[in-house]
C-alpha cells in the first residue's frame, strides 16, 4: 500500500494544479451558483398589467402601493393592449381598475371595483390577487366604518355629524399610530440533519452534491488513461496484480475526496451556517463510498476518456433532474413519487444515508475482483 | 481549393463514422427526449401532489375567547386563505410534533390575550412557525398571512375608530362593549367576503397559445440544442500529437476538422429536427404552413451554426478535455436559460430582457414563438446571421491561436 501511495503521490504532484481545481470546483461552484441564483431571484419579477380607467387620488394611491411591492413589475397600459399581452403570455395577470372607483368606495360599495384577468399560464396570480384585494379592502372597510358611525350617530339622534373624510383620516391615523398587528416568522429548529436551518432559496448541499458527483466520476479517469500507457505490460512482473493496483489507488482517491468532503462541511458550516453534527461525517462517508465505487465501476467500462466524460455528464444530468424537486424552491415539499426514490442521491438530499446503492456497487467490485477473465483488468 | 477539399474529406469521413455508429445514433437522439420526458413526468407528479395534498397548516389558539374561536371556526371551515391551504386547530405541542414529523407545513399561533389587546389597541404579534424542511411552503403561508394581517389590522383600526366616536357620543361602556362585538363580527364577515372586490376572469386563448403548444415548442428547441451538442460530441476524435503534426504537414489545422464535424452535425440535426417538428405539428395541431417551415429551417440553421461555433471555440481555447466538456455544458445551460425556453422571458426584469435580446438563443426562440404561436408572417434573421458570421471569425482566430500555441 505504501508503494501505491508513493507512485500515486508522484502523479498527484505533477497534476497538482488540475487536481486541486477539480477538488475545489464543487465548493466554489456551489457557493457561486447559490449566490448567483439569489441575485437572479431578486431580478425575477412578476409582470403585471394595470389598466387605470380612473386617475383619482384614491386610484393613484392604490397604484402606488402596488408598485411598491418588490416582487411585482407593474406596467400601466390600456385594456386592449394589456389583454393582448396577457393572451400572448407577456404578462402574468392584468387588473383593471374601473372608472368610478373612488366614488363607489365613498358610497360604501365594494363589489367588483376591479376586474382581474388571468391566463391559463398565470403562475403568480393568487398571491398577487390577494395582495391587491387586501389593499383595496383597506379603503373600502374604512368607508364601511364611516357609514357605521354615521348610522350610530343617526340612531342616537345626535346632531353632531362627522364627515366621511374626517372618519377615514381618524382610522388611518389609528392604524399608523398603533401599528396594531405584527406577524413574526421563524423556523422550528430542525432535528439532526444536513439541511440548513434558516430559510434558503436554493439548497446548497444539493448543488454541491451534484457537482461533487461529477468530479468524483471525472477523477476516476486515471483508470482509463493508465490502461493505455506502456506500463501496463509490466504488471505481470510486479508484486501487485493490476486489479490490486486499481483498488489500492481507488482507495486513495476515496480518502482524498473524503477529506475534501469534510472540509466542505466545515466551510459551509462557517460561511453559510449550515448545521454540523457528529452525524455529518457519517453521512458524507456513505456518500463518498457510493460515488467513488460507482465512478470506479463506470470508468472500468470505457476505453476512451472522452466517452467516459460524456457518459458521466449524462448520468449527472439525469440525477440533477431527479433531484430537481429537492433543489428548486418552487418545488413542493418532499415528493414521494416512486421514480424519485431511484435517485441514489435522494437519501442524501433529505439528510439520510442510502445503504443499498453503495452495497450494490461494492458487491459488483468484489465480483469484478474475483472474476476469472483472461484480460487482467 | 485545397482547404475545401480537406473539409470535404473530413465531412465524408465523419459521415462514415456516423454510419458505423448507426446503433448508438438512435440512443443519442433519444436521450434528450428521454430527459424532457423525465422532466414532464416529475413536474406532473409534483403538480398532482400539489393539488391533492394541499399544504397543511396548524392553528394554535392560546386565547380561547369567543372572538378567536369564531375566527378559527371560520378559517378552518371556509379555508378562505386560498384553496391550497388546509387549516386545522390543534394544541401547540401537537403542532410542534407534527412539524417535526414533516406532516405540517407550518403553524400559526394566536397569542394569549389576542382579542382583549385588539380591542384595547395594544400591538399583537401573530407568530408563524415554519417547517425548515418545507421552506417554500412556509414562506407562501407567511405571504398569505401577511395579506390576512393587513385585513385584520384595517378592521381593527376601524373598530377602534368606531369605538372612538362612540365614546365621543357618550355611549355607556356596556353598550360600547356590545357594539364592538357586533362590529367585530361585522368586519370578520366583511373580510371573509373580500373576493367581492374583484371580478375574476380567465383568458384561455386556445386558438393561438395553449400551454401545451408553448411547451412543445420550448421542448423542441431544447431537444435540437441537445442533439447538436451530443452529435458534435460523438464525432469528437482524440488524436495524438504525432498525428496532429503529420496532419499539419499536409496543411490541415483544427478548423477543417471542426467544419467537417459541424457540417455533419448540422445535416443530422436539421433533418431530424424538421422531421420531429413535422411530427409535433400533427400531434399538437400547430398551424404551420410550408413557408413557415422554410423560416423555421433558416432560424434553426443559423442558430445551430452559432451554437456549434461556440462549442468549437471552447474546444480550441481550453486544452483539458474534462474542462472543455464542463464549459460546453455550462455554456449550453446558460444559453438555454437565456433563450427563455426554460423560464419564459417575461419573468426576467425588463433590463435583463433587454440585454438578453442580443443573445442568439433568445432571438432564435423569440422568432420561433412569433412564427409558430403568434402566426407572424415575417422573421428577422439579422441578429442570428451577424452572430453566425462573427462566430466564424472568432473560430478562425481561435484555431490560428491554438496552432501557434501548439508549435
Coordinates of N, CA, C and O in Angstrom, one line a residue, chain B residues 111-210:
Chain B
X111 N -51.8 34.6 20.0 CA -51.3 34.6 21.4 C -52.4 34.8 22.4 O -53.5 35.2 22.1
X112 N -52.0 34.6 23.6 CA -52.9 34.8 24.8 C -53.3 36.3 24.8 O -52.5 37.2 24.6
X113 N -54.6 36.6 25.1 CA -55.0 38.0 25.2 C -55.1 38.6 23.8 O -55.1 39.9 23.7
X114 N -55.3 37.8 22.8 CA -55.4 38.4 21.4 C -56.5 39.3 21.3 O -56.3 40.5 20.9
X115 N -57.7 38.9 21.6 CA -58.9 39.7 21.4 C -58.9 41.0 22.3 O -59.1 42.1 21.8
X116 N -58.5 40.8 23.6 CA -58.5 41.9 24.5 C -57.6 43.0 24.0 O -57.9 44.1 24.0
X117 N -56.4 42.6 23.6 CA -55.4 43.5 23.1 C -55.9 44.2 21.8 O -55.7 45.4 21.6
X118 N -56.5 43.5 21.0 CA -57.1 44.1 19.7 C -58.0 45.2 20.1 O -58.0 46.2 19.5
X119 N -59.0 44.9 21.0 CA -59.9 45.9 21.4 C -59.3 47.1 22.0 O -59.7 48.2 21.9
X120 N -58.2 46.9 22.8 CA -57.6 47.9 23.6 C -56.6 48.7 22.7 O -56.1 49.8 23.1
X121 N -56.3 48.2 21.5 CA -55.3 48.9 20.7 C -53.9 48.6 21.1 O -53.0 49.4 20.9
X122 N -53.7 47.5 21.7 CA -52.3 47.1 22.1 C -51.8 46.2 20.9 O -52.5 45.3 20.4
X123 N -50.5 46.5 20.5 CA -50.0 45.7 19.4 C -50.0 44.2 19.7 O -49.7 43.8 20.8
X124 N -50.4 43.4 18.7 CA -50.5 42.0 18.8 C -49.5 41.3 17.9 O -49.4 41.8 16.7
X125 N -48.9 40.3 18.3 CA -48.0 39.6 17.5 C -48.6 38.2 17.1 O -48.9 37.4 18.0
X126 N -48.7 37.9 15.8 CA -49.1 36.6 15.4 C -47.8 35.9 15.0 O -47.1 36.4 14.1
X127 N -47.5 34.8 15.6 CA -46.3 34.1 15.3 C -46.6 33.0 14.2 O -47.5 32.2 14.4
X128 N -45.8 32.9 13.2 CA -45.9 31.8 12.2 C -44.6 31.0 12.4 O -43.5 31.5 12.2
X129 N -44.8 29.7 12.7 CA -43.6 28.9 12.9 C -43.5 28.0 11.7 O -44.4 27.2 11.4
X130 N -42.4 28.1 10.9 CA -42.3 27.4 9.7 C -41.6 26.0 9.9 O -40.9 25.8 10.9
X131 N -41.9 25.2 8.9 CA -41.2 23.9 8.9 C -39.9 24.0 8.1 O -40.0 24.3 6.9
X132 N -38.7 23.8 8.7 CA -37.5 24.0 8.0 C -37.3 23.1 6.8 O -36.6 23.4 5.9
X133 N -38.1 22.0 6.8 CA -38.0 21.1 5.6 C -38.8 21.5 4.5 O -38.7 21.0 3.4
X134 N -39.7 22.5 4.7 CA -40.6 23.0 3.6 C -40.5 24.5 3.6 O -41.5 25.2 3.9
X135 N -39.3 25.0 3.2 CA -39.1 26.5 3.3 C -40.1 27.2 2.4 O -40.5 28.3 2.7
X136 N -40.3 26.6 1.2 CA -41.2 27.4 0.2 C -42.6 27.5 0.7 O -43.2 28.5 0.7
X137 N -43.1 26.3 1.2 CA -44.5 26.4 1.7 C -44.6 27.3 2.9 O -45.6 28.1 3.0
X138 N -43.6 27.3 3.7 CA -43.6 28.2 4.9 C -43.7 29.6 4.5 O -44.4 30.4 5.0
X139 N -42.9 30.0 3.4 CA -42.9 31.4 3.0 C -44.2 31.8 2.3 O -44.6 32.9 2.5
X140 N -44.7 30.8 1.6 CA -46.0 31.0 1.0 C -47.1 31.4 2.0 O -47.9 32.3 1.9
X141 N -47.1 30.6 3.1 CA -48.0 30.8 4.2 C -47.8 32.2 4.8 O -48.7 32.9 5.0
X142 N -46.5 32.5 5.0 CA -46.2 33.8 5.6 C -46.8 34.9 4.7 O -47.3 35.9 5.2
X143 N -46.6 34.8 3.3 CA -47.1 35.8 2.4 C -48.6 35.9 2.5 O -49.1 37.1 2.6
X144 N -49.3 34.8 2.6 CA -50.8 34.9 2.7 C -51.2 35.4 4.0 O -52.1 36.2 4.1
X145 N -50.5 35.0 5.1 CA -50.8 35.5 6.4 C -50.6 37.1 6.5 O -51.4 37.8 7.1
X146 N -49.6 37.5 5.8 CA -49.4 39.0 5.7 C -50.6 39.7 5.1 O -51.0 40.7 5.6
X147 N -51.1 39.1 4.0 CA -52.3 39.7 3.5 C -53.5 39.7 4.5 O -54.2 40.7 4.6
X148 N -53.6 38.5 5.2 CA -54.7 38.4 6.2 C -54.4 39.4 7.3 O -55.4 40.1 7.7
X149 N -53.2 39.6 7.7 CA -52.8 40.5 8.7 C -53.2 41.9 8.4 O -53.7 42.7 9.2
X150 N -53.0 42.3 7.1 CA -53.4 43.6 6.6 C -54.9 43.8 6.8 O -55.4 44.8 7.3
X151 N -55.7 42.7 6.4 CA -57.1 42.8 6.6 C -57.5 43.0 8.0 O -58.3 43.9 8.4
X152 N -56.9 42.2 8.9 CA -57.2 42.3 10.3 C -56.8 43.7 10.9 O -57.6 44.3 11.6
X153 N -55.6 44.2 10.5 CA -55.2 45.4 11.0 C -56.1 46.5 10.7 O -56.5 47.4 11.5
X154 N -56.6 46.5 9.4 CA -57.5 47.6 9.0 C -58.8 47.4 9.7 O -59.4 48.4 10.2
X155 N -59.3 46.2 9.8 CA -60.6 46.0 10.5 C -60.4 46.5 12.0 O -61.3 47.2 12.5
X156 N -59.3 46.2 12.6 CA -59.1 46.6 14.0 C -59.1 48.1 14.1 O -59.7 48.7 15.0
X157 N -58.4 48.7 13.2 CA -58.3 50.2 13.2 C -59.7 50.8 13.1 O -60.0 51.7 13.8
X158 N -60.5 50.1 12.2 CA -61.9 50.7 12.0 C -62.7 50.4 13.3 O -63.5 51.3 13.6
X159 N -62.6 49.3 13.9 CA -63.3 49.0 15.1 C -63.0 50.0 16.2 O -63.8 50.6 16.8
X160 N -61.7 50.3 16.3 CA -61.2 51.3 17.3 C -61.7 52.7 16.9 O -62.1 53.5 17.8
X161 N -61.8 53.0 15.6 CA -62.3 54.3 15.2 C -63.8 54.4 15.6 O -64.2 55.4 16.2
X162 N -64.5 53.3 15.4 CA -65.9 53.4 15.8 C -66.1 53.6 17.3 O -66.9 54.4 17.8
X163 N -65.2 52.9 18.0 CA -65.2 53.0 19.5 C -64.9 54.4 19.9 O -65.6 55.0 20.8
X164 N -63.9 55.0 19.2 CA -63.5 56.3 19.5 C -64.7 57.3 19.3 O -64.9 58.1 20.2
X165 N -65.4 57.2 18.2 CA -66.5 58.1 18.0 C -67.7 57.8 18.9 O -68.4 58.7 19.4
X166 N -67.8 56.5 19.2 CA -68.9 56.1 20.2 C -68.7 56.7 21.5 O -69.6 57.2 22.2
X167 N -67.4 56.7 21.9 CA -67.0 57.4 23.2 C -67.4 58.9 23.1 O -68.0 59.4 24.1
X168 N -67.0 59.5 22.0 CA -67.3 60.9 21.8 C -68.8 61.2 21.9 O -69.2 62.2 22.4
X169 N -69.6 60.2 21.5 CA -71.1 60.4 21.5 C -71.6 60.1 22.9 O -72.8 60.3 23.1
X170 N -70.7 59.7 23.8 CA -71.2 59.4 25.2 C -71.9 58.2 25.4 O -72.9 58.1 26.1
X171 N -71.6 57.1 24.7 CA -72.2 55.8 24.9 C -71.7 55.1 26.1 O -70.5 55.3 26.5
X172 N -72.5 54.4 26.8 CA -72.1 53.7 28.0 C -71.1 52.6 27.7 O -71.1 52.0 26.6
X173 N -70.3 52.2 28.7 CA -69.3 51.2 28.5 C -69.9 49.9 28.1 O -69.3 49.2 27.2
X174 N -71.0 49.5 28.7 CA -71.6 48.2 28.4 C -72.1 48.2 27.0 O -71.8 47.2 26.2
X175 N -72.7 49.2 26.6 CA -73.3 49.3 25.2 C -72.1 49.3 24.2 O -72.2 48.7 23.1
X176 N -71.0 50.0 24.6 CA -69.9 50.0 23.6 C -69.3 48.7 23.5 O -68.9 48.3 22.4
X177 N -69.2 47.9 24.6 CA -68.7 46.6 24.5 C -69.5 45.7 23.5 O -69.0 45.0 22.7
X178 N -70.8 45.8 23.7 CA -71.7 45.0 22.8 C -71.6 45.5 21.4 O -71.5 44.7 20.5
X179 N -71.4 46.8 21.2 CA -71.3 47.4 19.9 C -70.0 46.8 19.2 O -70.0 46.4 18.0
X180 N -68.9 46.8 20.0 CA -67.7 46.3 19.5 C -67.7 44.9 19.1 O -67.1 44.5 18.0
X181 N -68.4 44.1 19.8 CA -68.5 42.7 19.5 C -69.3 42.5 18.2 O -68.9 41.8 17.3
X182 N -70.4 43.3 18.1 CA -71.2 43.3 16.8 C -70.3 43.7 15.7 O -70.3 43.1 14.6
X183 N -69.5 44.8 15.9 CA -68.7 45.3 14.8 C -67.6 44.3 14.4 O -67.2 44.1 13.3
X184 N -67.1 43.6 15.5 CA -66.1 42.5 15.2 C -66.6 41.5 14.3 O -66.0 41.1 13.3
X185 N -67.9 41.0 14.5 CA -68.5 40.0 13.7 C -68.7 40.6 12.3 O -68.4 39.9 11.3
X186 N -69.2 41.8 12.3 CA -69.5 42.5 11.0 C -68.2 42.5 10.1 O -68.2 42.1 9.0
X187 N -67.1 43.0 10.7 CA -65.9 43.1 10.0 C -65.2 41.8 9.6 O -64.6 41.7 8.6
X188 N -65.4 40.8 10.5 CA -64.9 39.5 10.1 C -65.6 39.0 8.9 O -65.0 38.5 7.9
X189 N -66.9 39.1 8.8 CA -67.7 38.7 7.7 C -67.3 39.5 6.4 O -67.2 39.0 5.3
X190 N -67.0 40.8 6.7 CA -66.6 41.7 5.6 C -65.3 41.2 5.0 O -65.1 41.2 3.8
X191 N -64.3 40.8 5.9 CA -63.0 40.3 5.4 C -63.2 39.0 4.6 O -62.6 38.8 3.6
X192 N -64.1 38.2 5.2 CA -64.3 36.9 4.5 C -64.9 37.1 3.1 O -64.7 36.2 2.2
X193 N -65.6 38.2 2.9 CA -66.2 38.4 1.6 C -65.3 39.2 0.7 O -65.8 39.9 -0.2
X194 N -64.1 39.2 1.0 CA -63.1 40.1 0.3 C -63.1 39.9 -1.2 O -62.8 40.8 -1.9
X195 N -63.4 38.7 -1.6 CA -63.3 38.4 -3.1 C -64.3 39.2 -3.9 O -64.2 39.2 -5.1
X196 N -65.3 39.8 -3.2 CA -66.3 40.5 -4.0 C -65.7 41.8 -4.6 O -66.2 42.3 -5.6
X197 N -64.5 42.2 -4.1 CA -63.9 43.4 -4.6 C -63.5 43.2 -6.1 O -63.5 44.1 -6.9
X198 N -63.2 41.9 -6.4 CA -62.6 41.6 -7.7 C -63.5 40.8 -8.5 O -64.1 39.8 -8.0
X199 N -63.6 41.1 -9.7 CA -64.4 40.3 -10.6 C -63.3 39.5 -11.4 O -62.4 40.1 -12.0
X200 N -63.3 38.2 -11.3 CA -62.2 37.4 -11.9 C -62.6 36.9 -13.2 O -63.7 36.3 -13.4
X201 N -61.7 37.0 -14.2 CA -61.9 36.4 -15.5 C -60.7 35.6 -15.9 O -59.6 36.0 -15.6
X202 N -60.9 34.6 -16.6 CA -59.8 33.8 -17.1 C -59.8 33.9 -18.6 O -60.8 33.6 -19.2
X203 N -58.6 34.2 -19.1 CA -58.5 34.2 -20.5 C -57.8 32.9 -21.0 O -56.7 32.6 -20.5
X204 N -58.4 32.2 -21.8 CA -57.7 31.0 -22.3 C -57.8 31.1 -23.8 O -58.9 30.8 -24.4
X205 N -56.8 31.5 -24.4 CA -56.8 31.7 -25.9 C -56.3 30.4 -26.5 O -55.1 30.3 -26.9
X206 N -57.2 29.4 -26.7 CA -56.7 28.1 -27.2 C -56.3 28.2 -28.7 O -55.6 27.4 -29.1
X207 N -56.9 29.2 -29.4 CA -56.6 29.3 -30.8 C -55.1 29.5 -31.0 O -54.5 28.9 -31.9
X208 N -54.5 30.4 -30.3 CA -53.1 30.8 -30.6 C -52.1 30.2 -29.6 O -51.0 29.8 -30.0
X209 N -52.5 30.0 -28.4 CA -51.5 29.6 -27.5 C -52.0 28.9 -26.2 O -52.5 29.5 -25.3
X210 N -51.9 27.6 -26.2 CA -52.2 26.9 -25.0 C -50.9 26.5 -24.4 O -49.9 26.5 -25.1

